[in-house]
Amino acid sequence: MSPNSDPAIHADPNDSWHGIITKKGQFPPEQDRYHLYIGLFCPFAHRANLVRHLKGIESIIDISIVKAYPKGDDNGWPGWRFNGENGPDDVYPGATEDKLFRIKFLHQVYFKADSDYQGRYSVPVLWDKKQNTIVNNESAELLRWLPTAFDDLHSEDDQKTYNENVPVVFAALNQLESIIHGSGGPYILGQRLTELDIRAYTTVIRFDVIYVQHFKCNLGTIRGNYPVIHEWLKNLYWNVKGFKETTNFVHIKENYSKSHGDINPLAITPLGPFPDIEDGVNLNFGAMEPGVVKHPHVLKKQKELYGTA
């Protein structure tokens, strides 16, 4: 274990890291002290990066982005990789080199924090450059305190930041709608349930019940604007074992509404939407007219990111 490891933050080689950035703690908020490792494919890393953008702290916390694939063998080894793994021409669009250490694999970051680490090499990872260790790699924990951790440091145009980043969310939803429609469903890539479905589900299931009102992502809703994604989501929830059983809307809604004092200072949990998820599933995806949010900024961002609009 790293000599910098506090057992309360990282108990042993099988444990994650659970540090918090706070003025009176081991990890105080400082400009350019922390670095975030993410993957653009991962909903958990997406949460942390979305907060980073919505709070306008991109200049305070830089990021390194792993490639979307390959992940490794059946056991996940050697894990996520950075650009430049096989030389300067090894570039996966949208990914980056490791900006801190110029290393090839994410697991090497974990081993820098704990050379005996035996857990998963997952994203997101928040790194402390001063103490040379991991602060936190639990997305749910990051989501609770990251929105307010740097409030005393940064001055931002909140409206400008919001206007720039919400269209990115809906550009991605427009693209997902098109992909599922094109595959014919019932899963993202067609007839087979894959990792993509699991990753997308954990974000989309929260969209109408939380993200629309809590993060003001109100250019559209899944149930109102994306008929194909809506049927895909309902099919997973109602018809595929494990999805409904592991989804608790009370926990989801109360976590967000009662944990983010800067966003929801009265900690009021909205009653709606009702129901949390609608019943009845139409699996004839190919016959549906795919939906799209046509806000001009969304369409512009969709063309920039995906080459379509």
Short mmCIF file of C-alpha atoms in Angstrom, two decimals:
data_model
loop_
_atom_site.label_atom_id
_atom_site.label_comp_id
_atom_site.label_asym_id
_atom_site.label_seq_id
_atom_site.Cartn_x
_atom_site.Cartn_y
_atom_site.Cartn_z
CA MET A 1 0.00 0.00 0.00
CA SER A 2 1.18 3.53 -0.74
CA PRO A 3 2.74 5.38 2.21
CA ASN A 4 0.32 8.21 1.42
CA SER A 5 -2.71 5.97 1.93
CA ASP A 6 -5.03 6.79 4.82
CA PRO A 7 -6.90 3.61 5.88
CA ALA A 8 -10.07 5.68 6.15
CA ILE A 9 -9.70 6.54 2.46
CA HIS A 10 -8.20 3.31 1.10
CA ALA A 11 -8.30 0.49 3.64
CA ASP A 12 -6.49 -2.27 1.76
CA PRO A 13 -5.50 -3.45 -1.75
CA ASN A 14 -9.05 -4.69 -2.42
CA ASP A 15 -10.69 -1.39 -1.44
CA SER A 16 -11.61 1.59 -3.59
CA TRP A 17 -10.56 5.13 -2.67
CA HIS A 18 -13.05 7.30 -0.77
CA GLY A 19 -11.35 10.67 -0.30
CA ILE A 20 -13.17 14.01 -0.36
CA ILE A 21 -11.94 17.40 -1.51
CA THR A 22 -12.73 19.77 1.35
CA LYS A 23 -11.02 22.80 2.85
CA LYS A 24 -10.29 21.16 6.20
CA GLY A 25 -9.42 17.69 4.94
CA GLN A 26 -6.48 15.81 3.48
CA PHE A 27 -7.40 17.02 -0.01
CA PRO A 28 -8.08 20.78 0.02
CA PRO A 29 -9.41 22.52 -3.11
CA GLU A 30 -6.52 24.00 -5.09
CA GLN A 31 -6.06 25.18 -8.65
CA ASP A 32 -4.44 22.56 -10.94
CA ARG A 33 -3.83 20.09 -8.10
CA TYR A 34 -6.20 17.36 -9.26
CA HIS A 35 -6.53 15.36 -12.46
CA LEU A 36 -9.53 13.32 -13.62
CA TYR A 37 -9.26 10.08 -15.60
CA ILE A 38 -12.39 9.22 -17.58
CA GLY A 39 -13.74 7.22 -20.51
CA LEU A 40 -16.30 8.88 -22.75
CA PHE A 41 -18.13 5.54 -23.07
CA CYS A 42 -18.77 5.16 -19.33
CA PRO A 43 -21.93 6.62 -17.71
CA PHE A 44 -20.21 6.76 -14.33
CA ALA A 45 -17.27 8.74 -15.67
CA HIS A 46 -19.73 10.79 -17.73
CA ARG A 47 -21.40 11.91 -14.49
CA ALA A 48 -18.15 13.25 -13.07
CA ASN A 49 -17.17 14.94 -16.33
CA LEU A 50 -20.64 16.43 -16.74
CA VAL A 51 -20.43 17.96 -13.26
CA ARG A 52 -16.99 19.28 -14.16
CA HIS A 53 -18.48 21.05 -17.18
CA LEU A 54 -21.71 22.20 -15.55
CA LYS A 55 -19.73 23.75 -12.69
CA GLY A 56 -17.21 25.35 -15.04
CA ILE A 57 -14.16 23.82 -13.37
CA GLU A 58 -12.48 22.53 -16.53
CA SER A 59 -9.56 24.91 -15.96
CA ILE A 60 -9.20 23.66 -12.37
CA ILE A 61 -9.28 19.92 -13.11
CA ASP A 62 -7.79 18.66 -16.38
CA ILE A 63 -8.67 15.23 -17.77
CA SER A 64 -7.08 12.26 -19.49
CA ILE A 65 -9.39 10.06 -21.58
CA VAL A 66 -8.90 6.33 -22.14
CA LYS A 67 -9.80 4.59 -25.39
CA ALA A 68 -13.25 3.01 -25.72
CA TYR A 69 -11.63 -0.36 -26.52
CA PRO A 70 -9.92 -2.78 -26.19
CA LYS A 71 -10.43 -3.43 -22.50
CA GLY A 72 -8.32 -6.57 -22.35
CA ASP A 73 -8.84 -10.28 -21.84
CA ASP A 74 -11.79 -12.01 -20.19
CA ASN A 75 -10.54 -10.82 -16.81
CA GLY A 76 -10.17 -7.23 -18.00
CA TRP A 77 -6.37 -7.28 -18.13
CA PRO A 78 -4.46 -5.12 -18.95
CA GLY A 79 -7.48 -2.82 -18.91
CA TRP A 80 -8.19 0.55 -20.45
CA ARG A 81 -5.49 2.12 -22.61
CA PHE A 82 -4.43 5.63 -23.58
CA ASN A 83 -3.51 7.03 -26.96
CA GLY A 84 0.12 6.48 -27.86
CA GLU A 85 0.24 2.94 -26.50
CA ASN A 86 1.82 1.72 -29.74
CA GLY A 87 3.58 4.92 -30.78
CA PRO A 88 2.67 8.46 -31.82
CA ASP A 89 0.37 7.30 -34.63
CA ASP A 90 -1.73 5.22 -32.25
CA VAL A 91 -4.64 7.62 -31.87
CA TYR A 92 -8.25 6.79 -31.03
CA PRO A 93 -10.39 9.87 -31.81
CA GLY A 94 -11.59 11.59 -28.66
CA ALA A 95 -9.16 9.76 -26.37
CA THR A 96 -5.91 11.30 -25.11
CA GLU A 97 -2.50 10.30 -23.92
CA ASP A 98 -2.02 10.08 -20.17
CA LYS A 99 -1.23 13.73 -19.54
CA LEU A 100 0.38 13.18 -16.15
CA PHE A 101 2.75 10.24 -16.51
CA ARG A 102 2.72 9.40 -20.25
CA ILE A 103 1.97 5.78 -19.37
CA LYS A 104 0.07 3.29 -21.52
CA PHE A 105 -2.56 1.71 -19.26
CA LEU A 106 -4.96 2.94 -16.61
CA HIS A 107 -3.92 0.14 -14.27
CA GLN A 108 -0.51 1.80 -14.02
CA VAL A 109 -2.19 4.83 -12.44
CA TYR A 110 -3.77 2.57 -9.84
CA PHE A 111 -0.43 0.91 -9.10
CA LYS A 112 1.17 4.31 -8.55
CA ALA A 113 -1.32 4.85 -5.73
CA ASP A 114 -1.07 1.30 -4.36
CA SER A 115 1.47 -1.12 -5.81
CA ASP A 116 -0.46 -4.03 -4.24
CA TYR A 117 -3.87 -2.98 -5.57
CA GLN A 118 -6.12 -5.92 -6.50
CA GLY A 119 -9.43 -4.25 -7.36
CA ARG A 120 -10.94 -3.07 -10.65
CA TYR A 121 -9.18 -0.56 -12.90
CA SER A 122 -12.27 1.54 -13.53
CA VAL A 123 -13.06 5.14 -14.45
CA PRO A 124 -13.54 7.76 -13.17
CA VAL A 125 -10.38 8.24 -11.13
CA LEU A 126 -9.58 11.54 -9.41
CA TRP A 127 -5.84 11.93 -8.83
CA ASP A 128 -3.99 14.26 -6.42
CA LYS A 129 -0.80 15.49 -8.08
CA LYS A 130 0.61 16.91 -4.85
CA GLN A 131 0.33 13.74 -2.74
CA ASN A 132 0.74 11.49 -5.79
CA THR A 133 -2.23 9.30 -4.98
CA ILE A 134 -5.85 8.62 -5.86
CA VAL A 135 -8.45 10.75 -4.10
CA ASN A 136 -11.56 8.86 -5.16
CA ASN A 137 -12.65 6.38 -7.81
CA GLU A 138 -16.30 5.96 -6.77
CA SER A 139 -18.54 7.89 -9.16
CA ALA A 140 -21.51 8.03 -6.76
CA GLU A 141 -19.32 9.62 -4.09
CA LEU A 142 -17.75 12.07 -6.54
CA LEU A 143 -21.21 13.11 -7.66
CA ARG A 144 -22.19 14.03 -4.09
CA TRP A 145 -19.38 16.44 -3.28
CA LEU A 146 -17.69 17.46 -6.54
CA PRO A 147 -20.43 20.02 -7.42
CA THR A 148 -19.47 22.19 -4.42
CA ALA A 149 -15.82 21.26 -3.80
CA PHE A 150 -14.35 24.20 -5.74
CA ASP A 151 -17.00 26.85 -5.15
CA ASP A 152 -14.51 29.11 -3.35
CA LEU A 153 -11.97 28.89 -6.17
CA HIS A 154 -13.71 29.46 -9.44
CA SER A 155 -15.72 32.27 -10.87
CA GLU A 156 -17.88 31.17 -13.74
CA ASP A 157 -20.60 32.29 -16.03
CA ASP A 158 -23.03 29.56 -14.99
CA GLN A 159 -25.46 30.31 -17.79
CA LYS A 160 -22.74 30.21 -20.43
CA THR A 161 -21.42 26.89 -19.11
CA TYR A 162 -24.90 25.41 -19.01
CA ASN A 163 -25.72 26.62 -22.53
CA GLU A 164 -22.54 25.04 -23.88
CA ASN A 165 -22.94 21.64 -22.27
CA VAL A 166 -26.61 20.68 -22.22
CA PRO A 167 -26.67 20.42 -26.05
CA VAL A 168 -23.90 17.80 -25.75
CA VAL A 169 -26.24 15.62 -23.70
CA PHE A 170 -29.06 15.79 -26.22
CA ALA A 171 -26.72 15.32 -29.17
CA ALA A 172 -25.74 12.01 -27.57
CA LEU A 173 -29.38 11.05 -27.04
CA ASN A 174 -30.22 11.94 -30.65
CA GLN A 175 -27.38 9.68 -31.75
CA LEU A 176 -28.42 6.82 -29.46
CA GLU A 177 -31.99 7.04 -30.77
CA SER A 178 -30.68 6.69 -34.32
CA ILE A 179 -28.37 3.77 -33.46
CA ILE A 180 -31.07 1.69 -31.75
CA HIS A 181 -33.55 2.43 -34.53
CA GLY A 182 -31.00 1.38 -37.13
CA SER A 183 -30.18 -1.88 -35.35
CA GLY A 184 -33.85 -2.83 -35.08
CA GLY A 185 -33.51 -3.60 -31.37
CA PRO A 186 -34.44 -4.79 -28.89
CA TYR A 187 -30.90 -3.94 -27.74
CA ILE A 188 -28.55 -1.19 -28.83
CA LEU A 189 -26.67 -3.39 -31.29
CA GLY A 190 -29.62 -5.57 -32.26
CA GLN A 191 -30.55 -8.99 -30.93
CA ARG A 192 -27.82 -9.36 -28.31
CA LEU A 193 -27.59 -7.71 -24.90
CA THR A 194 -24.12 -6.16 -24.58
CA GLU A 195 -22.10 -4.00 -22.24
CA LEU A 196 -23.40 -0.96 -24.13
CA ASP A 197 -26.95 -1.65 -22.95
CA ILE A 198 -25.86 -1.95 -19.33
CA ARG A 199 -23.82 1.23 -19.44
CA ALA A 200 -26.50 3.26 -21.21
CA TYR A 201 -29.32 1.96 -19.01
CA THR A 202 -27.83 3.31 -15.78
CA THR A 203 -27.84 6.82 -17.23
CA VAL A 204 -31.07 6.75 -19.24
CA ILE A 205 -33.14 5.29 -16.39
CA ARG A 206 -32.24 8.41 -14.36
CA PHE A 207 -32.90 10.90 -17.11
CA ASP A 208 -36.62 11.67 -16.82
CA VAL A 209 -36.84 11.18 -13.06
CA ILE A 210 -33.77 13.26 -12.15
CA TYR A 211 -31.66 14.80 -14.89
CA VAL A 212 -34.49 16.72 -16.58
CA GLN A 213 -35.33 18.80 -13.51
CA HIS A 214 -32.24 18.47 -11.30
CA PHE A 215 -29.62 19.30 -13.93
CA LYS A 216 -32.08 21.35 -16.04
CA CYS A 217 -31.72 19.00 -19.00
CA ASN A 218 -35.19 20.00 -20.11
CA LEU A 219 -34.84 20.32 -23.87
CA GLY A 220 -36.68 17.01 -24.00
CA THR A 221 -37.52 13.82 -22.13
CA ILE A 222 -37.00 10.18 -22.95
CA ARG A 223 -40.73 9.42 -22.84
CA GLY A 224 -41.71 12.52 -24.78
CA ASN A 225 -39.01 12.92 -27.41
CA TYR A 226 -37.22 9.61 -27.93
CA PRO A 227 -39.74 6.85 -28.71
CA VAL A 228 -37.11 4.26 -29.65
CA ILE A 229 -34.95 4.82 -26.56
CA HIS A 230 -38.16 4.80 -24.51
CA GLU A 231 -39.19 1.35 -25.76
CA TRP A 232 -35.62 0.07 -25.38
CA LEU A 233 -35.59 1.31 -21.78
CA LYS A 234 -39.00 -0.16 -20.92
CA ASN A 235 -38.05 -3.49 -22.45
CA LEU A 236 -34.94 -3.73 -20.30
CA TYR A 237 -36.81 -2.72 -17.15
CA TRP A 238 -39.91 -4.90 -17.58
CA ASN A 239 -38.68 -7.86 -19.61
CA VAL A 240 -34.99 -8.47 -18.89
CA LYS A 241 -34.20 -10.01 -15.53
CA GLY A 242 -31.99 -7.90 -13.31
CA PHE A 243 -32.77 -4.42 -14.56
CA LYS A 244 -35.96 -3.81 -12.59
CA GLU A 245 -34.63 -5.70 -9.57
CA THR A 246 -31.59 -3.43 -9.31
CA THR A 247 -33.37 -0.12 -9.93
CA ASN A 248 -34.75 1.80 -6.94
CA PHE A 249 -36.32 5.10 -7.92
CA VAL A 250 -36.75 6.29 -4.33
CA HIS A 251 -33.03 5.93 -3.67
CA ILE A 252 -32.15 7.54 -7.00
CA LYS A 253 -34.42 10.56 -6.52
CA GLU A 254 -33.61 11.17 -2.87
CA ASN A 255 -29.86 10.86 -3.38
CA TYR A 256 -29.74 13.62 -5.97
CA SER A 257 -32.40 15.88 -4.48
CA LYS A 258 -31.09 15.72 -0.91
CA SER A 259 -27.33 15.61 -1.53
CA HIS A 260 -26.69 18.65 -3.73
CA GLY A 261 -27.30 21.71 -1.58
CA ASP A 262 -26.06 24.14 -4.21
CA ILE A 263 -28.48 22.79 -6.82
CA ASN A 264 -31.45 22.04 -4.57
CA PRO A 265 -30.93 23.96 -1.29
CA LEU A 266 -34.34 23.05 0.15
CA ALA A 267 -33.75 19.33 -0.50
CA ILE A 268 -37.24 18.92 -1.94
CA THR A 269 -37.73 15.65 -3.81
CA PRO A 270 -40.12 16.10 -6.76
CA LEU A 271 -43.11 13.79 -6.96
CA GLY A 272 -42.94 13.41 -10.72
CA PRO A 273 -42.71 12.27 -13.30
CA PHE A 274 -45.46 9.74 -12.77
CA PRO A 275 -45.06 6.88 -13.24
CA ASP A 276 -41.31 6.60 -12.80
CA ILE A 277 -41.31 4.32 -15.82
CA GLU A 278 -44.26 3.55 -18.06
CA ASP A 279 -45.49 0.04 -18.79
CA GLY A 280 -46.28 -1.62 -22.10
CA VAL A 281 -43.50 -2.39 -24.58
CA ASN A 282 -43.51 -2.14 -28.38
CA LEU A 283 -40.57 -4.11 -29.74
CA ASN A 284 -41.14 -3.16 -33.37
CA PHE A 285 -38.36 -0.58 -33.23
CA GLY A 286 -37.70 -0.51 -36.94
CA ALA A 287 -41.25 0.57 -37.75
CA MET A 288 -41.11 3.56 -35.41
CA GLU A 289 -40.34 7.08 -36.48
CA PRO A 290 -37.18 7.93 -34.53
CA GLY A 291 -37.36 11.01 -32.38
CA VAL A 292 -34.97 13.93 -32.29
CA VAL A 293 -34.55 17.10 -30.28
CA LYS A 294 -34.18 19.77 -32.96
CA HIS A 295 -32.83 22.62 -30.90
CA PRO A 296 -30.27 24.28 -33.23
CA HIS A 297 -27.44 24.04 -30.70
CA VAL A 298 -28.15 20.34 -30.24
CA LEU A 299 -28.10 19.66 -33.98
CA LYS A 300 -24.89 21.66 -34.37
CA LYS A 301 -23.21 19.74 -31.57
CA GLN A 302 -24.45 16.42 -32.96
CA LYS A 303 -22.86 17.20 -36.31
CA GLU A 304 -19.59 18.23 -34.64
CA LEU A 305 -19.40 15.13 -32.46
CA TYR A 306 -20.89 12.43 -34.66
CA GLY A 307 -20.95 13.83 -38.18
CA THR A 308 -24.74 13.55 -38.33
CA ALA A 309 -27.69 15.78 -37.53
#
